[in-house]
Short mmCIF file of C-alpha atoms in Angstrom, two decimals:
data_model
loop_
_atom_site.label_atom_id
_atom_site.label_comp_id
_atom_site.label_asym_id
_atom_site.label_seq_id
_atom_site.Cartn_x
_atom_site.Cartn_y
_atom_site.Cartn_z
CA UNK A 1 10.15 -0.08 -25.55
CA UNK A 2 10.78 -2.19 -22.81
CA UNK A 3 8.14 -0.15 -20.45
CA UNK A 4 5.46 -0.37 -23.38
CA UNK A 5 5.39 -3.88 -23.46
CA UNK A 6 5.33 -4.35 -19.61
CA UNK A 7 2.55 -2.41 -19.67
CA UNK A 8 1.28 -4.49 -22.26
CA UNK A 9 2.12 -7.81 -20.25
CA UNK A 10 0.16 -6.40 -16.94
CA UNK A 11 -3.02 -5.65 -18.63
CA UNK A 12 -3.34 -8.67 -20.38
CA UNK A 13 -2.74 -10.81 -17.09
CA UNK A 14 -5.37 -8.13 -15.12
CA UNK A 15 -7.79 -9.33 -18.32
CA UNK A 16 -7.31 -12.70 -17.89
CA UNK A 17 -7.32 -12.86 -14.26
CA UNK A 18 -10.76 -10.85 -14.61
CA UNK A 19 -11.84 -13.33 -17.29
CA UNK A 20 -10.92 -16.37 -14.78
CA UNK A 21 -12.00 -15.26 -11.69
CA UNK A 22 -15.86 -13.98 -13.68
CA UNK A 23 -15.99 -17.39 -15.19
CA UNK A 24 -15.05 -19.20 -12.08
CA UNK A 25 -17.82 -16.73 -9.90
CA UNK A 26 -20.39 -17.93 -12.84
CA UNK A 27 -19.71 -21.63 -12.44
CA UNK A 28 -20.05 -21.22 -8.87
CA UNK A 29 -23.64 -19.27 -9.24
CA UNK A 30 -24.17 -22.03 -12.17
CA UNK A 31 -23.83 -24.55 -9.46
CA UNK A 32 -25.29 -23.11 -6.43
CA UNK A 33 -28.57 -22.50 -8.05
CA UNK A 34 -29.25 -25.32 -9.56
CA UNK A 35 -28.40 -27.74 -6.51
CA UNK A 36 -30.69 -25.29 -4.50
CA UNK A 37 -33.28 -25.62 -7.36
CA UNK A 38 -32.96 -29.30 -7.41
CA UNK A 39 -33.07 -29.64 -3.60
CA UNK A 40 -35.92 -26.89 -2.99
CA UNK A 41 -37.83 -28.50 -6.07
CA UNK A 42 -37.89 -31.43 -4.45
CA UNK A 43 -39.21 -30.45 -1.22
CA UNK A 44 -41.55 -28.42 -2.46
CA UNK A 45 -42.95 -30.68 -5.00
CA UNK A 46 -43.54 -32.90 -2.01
CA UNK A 47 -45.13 -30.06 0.25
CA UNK A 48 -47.67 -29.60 -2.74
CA UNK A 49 -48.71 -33.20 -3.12
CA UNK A 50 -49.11 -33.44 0.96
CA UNK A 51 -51.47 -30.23 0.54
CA UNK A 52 -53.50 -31.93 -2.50
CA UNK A 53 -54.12 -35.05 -0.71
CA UNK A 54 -54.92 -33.24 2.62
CA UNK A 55 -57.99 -30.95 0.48
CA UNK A 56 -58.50 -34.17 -1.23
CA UNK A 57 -59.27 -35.96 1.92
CA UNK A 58 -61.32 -33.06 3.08
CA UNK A 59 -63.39 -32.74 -0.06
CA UNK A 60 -64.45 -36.30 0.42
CA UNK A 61 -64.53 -36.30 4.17
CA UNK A 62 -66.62 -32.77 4.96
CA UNK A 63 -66.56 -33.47 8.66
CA UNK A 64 -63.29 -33.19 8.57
CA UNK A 65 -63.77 -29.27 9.78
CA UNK A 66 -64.88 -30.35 13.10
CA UNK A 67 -61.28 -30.77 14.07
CA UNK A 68 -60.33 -26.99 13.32
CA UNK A 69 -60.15 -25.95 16.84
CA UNK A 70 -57.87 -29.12 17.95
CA UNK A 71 -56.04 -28.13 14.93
CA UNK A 72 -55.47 -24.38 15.45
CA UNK A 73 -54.46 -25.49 18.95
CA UNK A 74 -51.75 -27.54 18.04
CA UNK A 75 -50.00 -25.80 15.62
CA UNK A 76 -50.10 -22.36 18.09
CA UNK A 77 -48.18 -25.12 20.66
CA UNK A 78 -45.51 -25.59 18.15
CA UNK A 79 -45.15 -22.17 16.86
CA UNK A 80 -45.06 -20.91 20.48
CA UNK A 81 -42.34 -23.73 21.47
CA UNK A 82 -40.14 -23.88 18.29
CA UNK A 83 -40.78 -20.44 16.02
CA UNK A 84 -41.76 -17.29 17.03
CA UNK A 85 -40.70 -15.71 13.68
CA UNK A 86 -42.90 -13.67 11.67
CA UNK A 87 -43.35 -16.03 8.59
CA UNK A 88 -42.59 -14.45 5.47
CA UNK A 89 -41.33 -10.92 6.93
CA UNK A 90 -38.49 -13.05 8.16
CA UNK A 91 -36.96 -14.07 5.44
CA UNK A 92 -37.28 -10.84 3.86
CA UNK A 93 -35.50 -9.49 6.87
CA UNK A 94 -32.53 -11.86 5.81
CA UNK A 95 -32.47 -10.51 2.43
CA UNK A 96 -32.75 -6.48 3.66
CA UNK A 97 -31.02 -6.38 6.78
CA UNK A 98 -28.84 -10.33 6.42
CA UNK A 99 -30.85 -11.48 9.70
CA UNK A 100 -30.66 -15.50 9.86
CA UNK A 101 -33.96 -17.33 9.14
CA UNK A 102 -34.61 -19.92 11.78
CA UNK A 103 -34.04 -23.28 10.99
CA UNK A 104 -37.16 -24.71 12.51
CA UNK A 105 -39.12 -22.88 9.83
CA UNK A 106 -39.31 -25.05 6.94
CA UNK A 107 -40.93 -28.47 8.84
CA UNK A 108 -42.62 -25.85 10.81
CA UNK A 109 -44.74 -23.95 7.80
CA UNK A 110 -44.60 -26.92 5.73
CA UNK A 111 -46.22 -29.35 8.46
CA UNK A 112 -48.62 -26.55 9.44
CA UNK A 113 -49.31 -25.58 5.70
CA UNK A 114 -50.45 -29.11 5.36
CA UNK A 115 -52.46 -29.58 8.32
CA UNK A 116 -54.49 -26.20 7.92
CA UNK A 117 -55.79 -27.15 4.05
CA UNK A 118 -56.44 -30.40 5.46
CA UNK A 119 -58.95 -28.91 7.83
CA UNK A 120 -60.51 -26.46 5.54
CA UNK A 121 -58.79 -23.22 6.51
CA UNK A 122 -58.62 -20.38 4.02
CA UNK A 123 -55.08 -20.33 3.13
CA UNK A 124 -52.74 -20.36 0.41
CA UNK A 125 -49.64 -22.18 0.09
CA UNK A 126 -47.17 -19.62 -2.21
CA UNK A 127 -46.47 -17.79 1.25
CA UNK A 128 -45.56 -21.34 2.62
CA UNK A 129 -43.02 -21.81 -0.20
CA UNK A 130 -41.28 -18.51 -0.03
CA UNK A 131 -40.57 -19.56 4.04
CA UNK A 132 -39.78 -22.99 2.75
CA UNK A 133 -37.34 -21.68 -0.14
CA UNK A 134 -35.91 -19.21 1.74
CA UNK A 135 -35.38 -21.00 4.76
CA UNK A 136 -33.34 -23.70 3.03
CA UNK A 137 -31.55 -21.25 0.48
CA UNK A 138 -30.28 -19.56 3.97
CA UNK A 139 -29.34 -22.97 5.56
CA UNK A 140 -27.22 -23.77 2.45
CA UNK A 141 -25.67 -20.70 2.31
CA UNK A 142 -24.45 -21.68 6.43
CA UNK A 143 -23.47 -24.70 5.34
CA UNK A 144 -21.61 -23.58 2.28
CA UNK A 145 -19.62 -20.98 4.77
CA UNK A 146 -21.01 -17.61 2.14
CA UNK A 147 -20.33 -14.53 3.39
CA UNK A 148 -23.55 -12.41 4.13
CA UNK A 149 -24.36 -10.98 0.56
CA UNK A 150 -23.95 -14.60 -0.87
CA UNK A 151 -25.96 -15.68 1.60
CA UNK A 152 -28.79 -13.23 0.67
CA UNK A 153 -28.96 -14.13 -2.63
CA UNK A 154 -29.15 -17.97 -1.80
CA UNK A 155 -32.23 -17.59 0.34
CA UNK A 156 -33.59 -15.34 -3.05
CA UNK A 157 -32.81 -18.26 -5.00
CA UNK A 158 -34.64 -20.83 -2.81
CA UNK A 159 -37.57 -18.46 -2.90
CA UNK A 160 -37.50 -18.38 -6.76
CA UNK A 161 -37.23 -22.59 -6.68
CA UNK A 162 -39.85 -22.49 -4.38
CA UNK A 163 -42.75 -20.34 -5.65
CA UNK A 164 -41.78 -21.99 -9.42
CA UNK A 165 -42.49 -25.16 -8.03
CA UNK A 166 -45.61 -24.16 -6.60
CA UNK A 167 -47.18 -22.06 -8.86
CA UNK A 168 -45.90 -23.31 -12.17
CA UNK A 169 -44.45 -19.64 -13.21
CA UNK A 170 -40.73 -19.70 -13.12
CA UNK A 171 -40.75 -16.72 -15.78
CA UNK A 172 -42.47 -14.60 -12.60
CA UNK A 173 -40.56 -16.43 -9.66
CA UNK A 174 -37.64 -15.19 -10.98
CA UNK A 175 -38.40 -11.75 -10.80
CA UNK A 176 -40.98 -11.90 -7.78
CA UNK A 177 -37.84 -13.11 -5.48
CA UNK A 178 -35.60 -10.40 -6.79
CA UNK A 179 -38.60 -7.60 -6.55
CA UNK A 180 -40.46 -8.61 -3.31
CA UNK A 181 -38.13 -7.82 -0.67
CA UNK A 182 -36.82 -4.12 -2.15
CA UNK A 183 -39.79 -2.48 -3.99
CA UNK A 184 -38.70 -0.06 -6.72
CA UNK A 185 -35.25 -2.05 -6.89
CA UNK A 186 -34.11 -5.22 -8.58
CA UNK A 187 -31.53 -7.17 -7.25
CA UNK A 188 -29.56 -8.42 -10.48
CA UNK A 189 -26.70 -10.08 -9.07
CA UNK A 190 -29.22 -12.72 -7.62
CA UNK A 191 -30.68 -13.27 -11.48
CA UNK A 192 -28.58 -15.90 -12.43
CA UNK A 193 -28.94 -18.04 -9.43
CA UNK A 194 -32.75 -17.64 -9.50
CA UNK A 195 -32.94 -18.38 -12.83
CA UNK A 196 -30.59 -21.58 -12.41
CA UNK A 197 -32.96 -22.45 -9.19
CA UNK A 198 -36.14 -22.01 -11.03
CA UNK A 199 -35.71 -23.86 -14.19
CA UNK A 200 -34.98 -27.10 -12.32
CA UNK A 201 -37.71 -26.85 -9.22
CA UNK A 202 -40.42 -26.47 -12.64
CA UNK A 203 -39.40 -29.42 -14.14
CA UNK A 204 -38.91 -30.96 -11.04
CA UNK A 205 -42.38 -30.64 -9.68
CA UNK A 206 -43.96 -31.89 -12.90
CA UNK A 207 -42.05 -35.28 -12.70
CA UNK A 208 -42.86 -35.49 -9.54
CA UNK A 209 -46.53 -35.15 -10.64
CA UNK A 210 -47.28 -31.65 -9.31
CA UNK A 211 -50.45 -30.55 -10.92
CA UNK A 212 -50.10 -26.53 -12.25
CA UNK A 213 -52.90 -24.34 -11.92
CA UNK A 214 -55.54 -25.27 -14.58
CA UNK A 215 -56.42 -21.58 -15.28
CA UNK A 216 -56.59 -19.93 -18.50
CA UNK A 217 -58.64 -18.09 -21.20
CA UNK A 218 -60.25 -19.58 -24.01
CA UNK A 219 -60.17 -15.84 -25.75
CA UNK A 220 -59.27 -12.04 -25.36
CA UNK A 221 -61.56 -10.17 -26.69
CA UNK A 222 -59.98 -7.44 -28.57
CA UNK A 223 -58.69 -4.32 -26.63
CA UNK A 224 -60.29 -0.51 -27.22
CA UNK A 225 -60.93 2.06 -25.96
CA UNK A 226 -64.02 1.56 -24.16
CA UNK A 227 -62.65 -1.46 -22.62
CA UNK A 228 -59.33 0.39 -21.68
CA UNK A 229 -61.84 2.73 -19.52
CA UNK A 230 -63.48 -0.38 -18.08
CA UNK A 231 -60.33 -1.98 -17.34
CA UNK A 232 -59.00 1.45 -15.62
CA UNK A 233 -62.22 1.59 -13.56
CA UNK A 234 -62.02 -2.09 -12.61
CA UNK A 235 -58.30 -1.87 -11.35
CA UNK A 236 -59.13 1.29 -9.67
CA UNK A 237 -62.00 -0.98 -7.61
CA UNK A 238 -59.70 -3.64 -7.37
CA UNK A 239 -56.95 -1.55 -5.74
CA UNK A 240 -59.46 -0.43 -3.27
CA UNK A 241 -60.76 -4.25 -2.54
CA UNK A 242 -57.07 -5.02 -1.96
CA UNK A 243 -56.28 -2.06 0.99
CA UNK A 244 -59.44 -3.89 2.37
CA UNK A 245 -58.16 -7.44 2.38
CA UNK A 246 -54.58 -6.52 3.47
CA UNK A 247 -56.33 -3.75 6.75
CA UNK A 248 -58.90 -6.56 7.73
CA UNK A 249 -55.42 -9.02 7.86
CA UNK A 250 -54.12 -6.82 9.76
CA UNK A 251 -57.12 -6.22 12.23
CA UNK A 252 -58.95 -9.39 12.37
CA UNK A 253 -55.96 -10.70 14.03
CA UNK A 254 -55.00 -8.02 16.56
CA UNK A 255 -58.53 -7.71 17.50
CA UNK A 256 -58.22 -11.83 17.87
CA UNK A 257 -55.39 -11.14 20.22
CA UNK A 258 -57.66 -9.11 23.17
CA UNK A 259 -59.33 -11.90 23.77
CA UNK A 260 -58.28 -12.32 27.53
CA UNK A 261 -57.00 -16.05 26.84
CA UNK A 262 -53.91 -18.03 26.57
CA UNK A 263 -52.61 -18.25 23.10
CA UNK A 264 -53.77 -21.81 22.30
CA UNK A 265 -56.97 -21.09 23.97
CA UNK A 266 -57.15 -18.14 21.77
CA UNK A 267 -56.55 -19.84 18.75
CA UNK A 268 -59.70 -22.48 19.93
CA UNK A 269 -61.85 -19.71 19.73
CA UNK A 270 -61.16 -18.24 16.64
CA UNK A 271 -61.34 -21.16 14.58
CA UNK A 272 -64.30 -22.26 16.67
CA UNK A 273 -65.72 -19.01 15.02
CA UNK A 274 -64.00 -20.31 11.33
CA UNK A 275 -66.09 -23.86 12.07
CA UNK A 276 -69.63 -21.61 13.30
CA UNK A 277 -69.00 -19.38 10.08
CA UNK A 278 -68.05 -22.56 7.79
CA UNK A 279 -71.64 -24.11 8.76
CA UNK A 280 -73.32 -20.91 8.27
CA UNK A 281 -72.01 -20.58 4.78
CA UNK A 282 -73.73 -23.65 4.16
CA UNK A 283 -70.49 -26.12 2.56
CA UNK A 284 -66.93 -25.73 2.19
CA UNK A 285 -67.23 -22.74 -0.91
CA UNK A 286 -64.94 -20.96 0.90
CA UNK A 287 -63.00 -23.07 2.70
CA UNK A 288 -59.32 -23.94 1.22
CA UNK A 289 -57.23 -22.47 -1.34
CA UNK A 290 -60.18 -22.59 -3.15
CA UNK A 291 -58.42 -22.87 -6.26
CA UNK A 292 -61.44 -24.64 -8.03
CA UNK A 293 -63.88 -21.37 -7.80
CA UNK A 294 -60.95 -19.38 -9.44
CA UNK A 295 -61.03 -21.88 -12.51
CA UNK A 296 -65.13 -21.55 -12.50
CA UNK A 297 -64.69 -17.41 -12.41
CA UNK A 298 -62.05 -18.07 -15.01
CA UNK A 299 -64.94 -20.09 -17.53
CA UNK A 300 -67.35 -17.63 -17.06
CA UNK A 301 -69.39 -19.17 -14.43
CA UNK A 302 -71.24 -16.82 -11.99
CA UNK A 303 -70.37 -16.92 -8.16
CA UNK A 304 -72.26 -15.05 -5.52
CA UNK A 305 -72.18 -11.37 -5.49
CA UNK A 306 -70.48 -11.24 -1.98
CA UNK A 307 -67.93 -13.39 -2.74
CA UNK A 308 -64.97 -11.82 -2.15
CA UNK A 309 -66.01 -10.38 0.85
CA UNK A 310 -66.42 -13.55 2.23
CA UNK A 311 -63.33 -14.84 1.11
CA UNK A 312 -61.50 -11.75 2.61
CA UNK A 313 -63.42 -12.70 6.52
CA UNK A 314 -62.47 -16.38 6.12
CA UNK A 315 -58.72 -15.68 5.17
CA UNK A 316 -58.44 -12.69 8.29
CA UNK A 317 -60.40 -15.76 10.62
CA UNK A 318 -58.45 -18.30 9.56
CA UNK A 319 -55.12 -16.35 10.41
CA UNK A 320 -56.15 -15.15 13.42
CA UNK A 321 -56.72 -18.69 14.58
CA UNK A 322 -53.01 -19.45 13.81
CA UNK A 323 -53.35 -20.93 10.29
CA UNK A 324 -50.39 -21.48 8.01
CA UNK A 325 -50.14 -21.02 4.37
CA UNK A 326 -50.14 -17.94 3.16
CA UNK A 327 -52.87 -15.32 2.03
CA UNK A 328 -51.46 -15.58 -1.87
CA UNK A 329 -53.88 -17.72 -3.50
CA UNK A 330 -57.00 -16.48 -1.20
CA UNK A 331 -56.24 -12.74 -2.76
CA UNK A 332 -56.50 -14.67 -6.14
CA UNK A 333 -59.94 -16.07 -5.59
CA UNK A 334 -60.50 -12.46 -4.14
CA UNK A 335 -59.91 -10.90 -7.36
CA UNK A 336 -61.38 -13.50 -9.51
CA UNK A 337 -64.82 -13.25 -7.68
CA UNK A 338 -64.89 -9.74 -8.04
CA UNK A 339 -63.76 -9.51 -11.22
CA UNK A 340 -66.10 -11.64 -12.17
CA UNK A 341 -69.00 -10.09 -10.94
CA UNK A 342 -68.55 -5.97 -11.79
CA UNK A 343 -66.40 -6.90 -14.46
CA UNK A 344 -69.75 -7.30 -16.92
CA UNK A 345 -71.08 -4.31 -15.12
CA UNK A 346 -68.19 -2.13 -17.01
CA UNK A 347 -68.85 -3.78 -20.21
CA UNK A 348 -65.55 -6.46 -19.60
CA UNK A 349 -66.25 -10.50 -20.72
CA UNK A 350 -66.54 -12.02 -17.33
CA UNK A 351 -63.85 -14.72 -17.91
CA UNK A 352 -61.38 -11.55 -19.07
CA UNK A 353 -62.55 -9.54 -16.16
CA UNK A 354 -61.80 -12.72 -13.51
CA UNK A 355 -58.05 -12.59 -14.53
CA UNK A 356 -57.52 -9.03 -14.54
CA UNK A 357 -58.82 -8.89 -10.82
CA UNK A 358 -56.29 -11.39 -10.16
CA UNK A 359 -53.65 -10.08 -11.41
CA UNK A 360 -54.45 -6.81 -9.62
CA UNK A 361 -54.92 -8.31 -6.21
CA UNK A 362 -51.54 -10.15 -6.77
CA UNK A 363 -49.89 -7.19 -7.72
CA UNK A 364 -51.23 -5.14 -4.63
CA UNK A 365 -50.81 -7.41 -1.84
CA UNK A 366 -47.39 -7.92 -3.10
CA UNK A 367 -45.59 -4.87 -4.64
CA UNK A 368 -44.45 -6.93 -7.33
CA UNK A 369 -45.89 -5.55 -10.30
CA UNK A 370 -43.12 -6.73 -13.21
CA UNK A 371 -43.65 -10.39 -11.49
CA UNK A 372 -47.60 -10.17 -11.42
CA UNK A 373 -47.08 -8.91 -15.46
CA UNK A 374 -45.20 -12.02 -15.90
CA UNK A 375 -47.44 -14.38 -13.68
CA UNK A 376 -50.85 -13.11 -16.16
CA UNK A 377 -48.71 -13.97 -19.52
CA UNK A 378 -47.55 -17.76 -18.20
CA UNK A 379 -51.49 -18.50 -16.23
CA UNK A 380 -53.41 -16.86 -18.93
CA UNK A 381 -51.28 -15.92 -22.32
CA UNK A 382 -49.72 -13.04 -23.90
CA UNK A 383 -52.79 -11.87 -26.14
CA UNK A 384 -54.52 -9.77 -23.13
CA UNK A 385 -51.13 -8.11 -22.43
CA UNK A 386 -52.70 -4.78 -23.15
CA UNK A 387 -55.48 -5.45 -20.55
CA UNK A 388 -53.01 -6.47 -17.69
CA UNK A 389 -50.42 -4.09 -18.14
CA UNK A 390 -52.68 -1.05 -18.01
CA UNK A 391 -54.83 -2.79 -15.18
CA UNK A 392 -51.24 -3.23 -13.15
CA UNK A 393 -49.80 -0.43 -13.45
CA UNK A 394 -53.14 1.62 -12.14
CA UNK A 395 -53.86 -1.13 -9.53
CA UNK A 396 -50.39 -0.81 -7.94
CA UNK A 397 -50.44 2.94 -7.85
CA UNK A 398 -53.73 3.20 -6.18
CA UNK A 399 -52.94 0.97 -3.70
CA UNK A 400 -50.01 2.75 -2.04
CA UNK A 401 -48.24 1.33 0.08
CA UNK A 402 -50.28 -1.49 1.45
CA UNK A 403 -49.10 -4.89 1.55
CA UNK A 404 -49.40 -8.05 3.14
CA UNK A 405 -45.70 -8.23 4.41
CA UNK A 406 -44.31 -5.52 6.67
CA UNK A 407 -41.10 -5.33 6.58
CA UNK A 408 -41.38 -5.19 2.48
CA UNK A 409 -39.15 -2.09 2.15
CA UNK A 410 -40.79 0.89 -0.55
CA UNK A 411 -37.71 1.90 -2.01
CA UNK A 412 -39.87 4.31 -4.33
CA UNK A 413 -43.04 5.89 -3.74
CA UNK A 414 -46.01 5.60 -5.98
CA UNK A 415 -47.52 8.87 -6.06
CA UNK A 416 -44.39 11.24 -5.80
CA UNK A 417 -40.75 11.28 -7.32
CA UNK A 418 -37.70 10.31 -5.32
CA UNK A 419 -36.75 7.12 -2.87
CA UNK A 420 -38.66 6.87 0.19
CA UNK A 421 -37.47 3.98 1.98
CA UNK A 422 -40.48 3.01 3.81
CA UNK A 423 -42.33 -0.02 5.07
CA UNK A 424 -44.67 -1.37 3.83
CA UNK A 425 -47.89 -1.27 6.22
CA UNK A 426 -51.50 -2.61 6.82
#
């Protein structure tokens, strides 16, 4: 008898020590997330308003652009003194392989961010915030003494805070900072903390007066299936448009680089060519985020033809010259302006079409197809669900491996069975 109960007695102390030391490791994640949610909100929310008052002070002073090459030059000087990290593919180094992210890289990307939308280059700002998150989610996780895995998921959660903040999704930034680094794998023991972080740095960045992305559809227009073989043929083209953007990213710049100058000579040059191809283009259409033509594709407005093809040179110029923000929201207005023109060519409502070549650029310069899925319900509702699922799903797979970020690790092929544990390349 005496042996039954002392087995008894042990496993109901190994239960409650398990109960105890769960609750104590969710209380911890509880807390960790949301003061990195709180603190990254914060930052971020500020980083956004700096960028909106640079465009707006470029939007109302246009010769403002003239200063591109004194720009470019300047932030090359920094990057070559203080950072010679490679942006984004750094942090997701420190959440494959638990390098450190430097710590110069948040006032680095978040000064620079600032100062290339204020002279008109085409960049987004979502690749800013996942180097600003990240950098500070590492930097508490030093300062908090975590070991490396803790760590990891820290800098996850300061991405999630981050790109929530930003983009006004923190359904999708949860599951974009688990899926981005490890494609094919989720990373669940960072969901609570990204959650926690998320929550906060959206509410955060609406007191603080952050302004979400005004886009949206008026109406779905019923799905069948005609339109299913529309939308199939349009994800198929915009798969093909998105290899394109992510190889011209790729070699715009290293062509850039044979140019037999210094660095910050170098970078004079190209964005001399941004400024020469800026006045060609006759105004500042593509200059910028250029969040407002993505609102006009959105409405059903008609944009040039060629759009996206000029979007896709100003974005590869614009880097090349040493530009900082990210090539996110410029793959957006990439998709919307081609959406929007062959869209009505297949027999798709324009607006419809706009956001379904958005979502599929998203989804293929990222490798984050259950986050794109999530970013098309919050920016344009649930009742087109059948249109962007089946226009994800095809859009990633044609794709392959392409992405904007190279050391994104493919976990899982798309076209055969089994892991494959390869990079991700351009």
């Amino acid at each position: 008898m005496g042996t039954g109960n002392d087995d008894f007695s042990n496993q109901m102390e190994a239960l409650v020590f398990k109960i105890r030391t769960g609750c104590t490791q969710l209380v911890k994640l509880l807390g960790y997330g949301l003061l990195c949610g709180t603190l990254v909100g914060a930052v971020a929310s500020i980083f956004a308003r700096g960028i909106d008052a640079g465009t707006a002070f470029r939007e109302s002073h246009p010769w403002v652009i003239f200063l591109m090459p004194i720009g470019a030059a300047v932030i090359v000087f920094f990057y070559q003194k203080f950072d010679r990290s490679e942006g984004t593919d750094t942090v997701l180094l420190a959440v494959t392989r638990s390098e450190s992210v430097p710590g110069t890289m948040a006032p680095l990307i978040f000064c620079s961010t600032i100062t290339s939308h204020f002279l008109g280059a085409s960049v987004g700002r979502e690749g800013a915030a996942l180097q600003i998150g990240g950098c500070i989610g590492d930097m508490m996780g030093k300062r908090l003494h975590f070991h490396e895995s803790a760590r990891r998921i820290m800098i996850m959660a300061g991405m999630s805070a981050a790109f929530s903040a930003l983009f006004g999704t923190p359904l999708a930034a949860t599951v974009i900072a688990m899926e981005i680094s490890h494609v094919g794998l989720l990373q669940y023991d960072a969901l609570v903390p990204c959650v926690i972080a998320a929550l906060p740095a959206y509410y955060i960045s609406g007191m603080l007066g952050v302004e979400k992305h005004p886009w949206g559809l008026s109406s779905v227009t019923p799905f069948t299936l005609p339109l299913s073989i529309s939308t199939f043929v349009l994800a198929f083209l915009c798969a093909l448009v998105s290899v394109l953007f992510v190889v011209a990213l790729g070699r715009i710049p290293a062509l850039a680089r044979k140019i037999p100058a210094q660095p910050i000579v170098r970078a004079v040059i190209v964005a001399f060519v941004l400024l020469v191809l800026t006045l060609l283009s006759g105004g500042q259409f593509y200059n910028g985020a250029g969040g407002h033509v993505i609102t006009e594709c959105l409405q059903g407005e008609s944009v040039p033809v060629y759009a996206f093809l000029v979007k896709i040179l100003f974005t590869a110029v614009s880097i090349a010259a040493g530009f900082k923000g990210g090539e996110i929201v410029p793959s957006l207005f990439i998709g919307a302006t081609f959406g929007s023109v062959v869209g009505p060519l297949l027999g798709l409502p324009s607006g419809l079409a706009a956001a379904i070549g958005m979502g599929c650029l998203f989804c293929c310069v990222t490798n984050c197809p259950l986050g794109t899925l999530l970013i098309c319900f919050e920016m344009f509702g649930f009742e087109g669900w059948p249109y962007y699922l089946l226009a994800i799903a095809i859009a990633y797979t044609v794709s392959g491996n392409y992405g904007l970020y190279h050391h994104q690790k493919i976990r899982y092929g798309k076209f055969r069975p089994g892991r494959e544990d390869a990079n991700a390349h351009h």
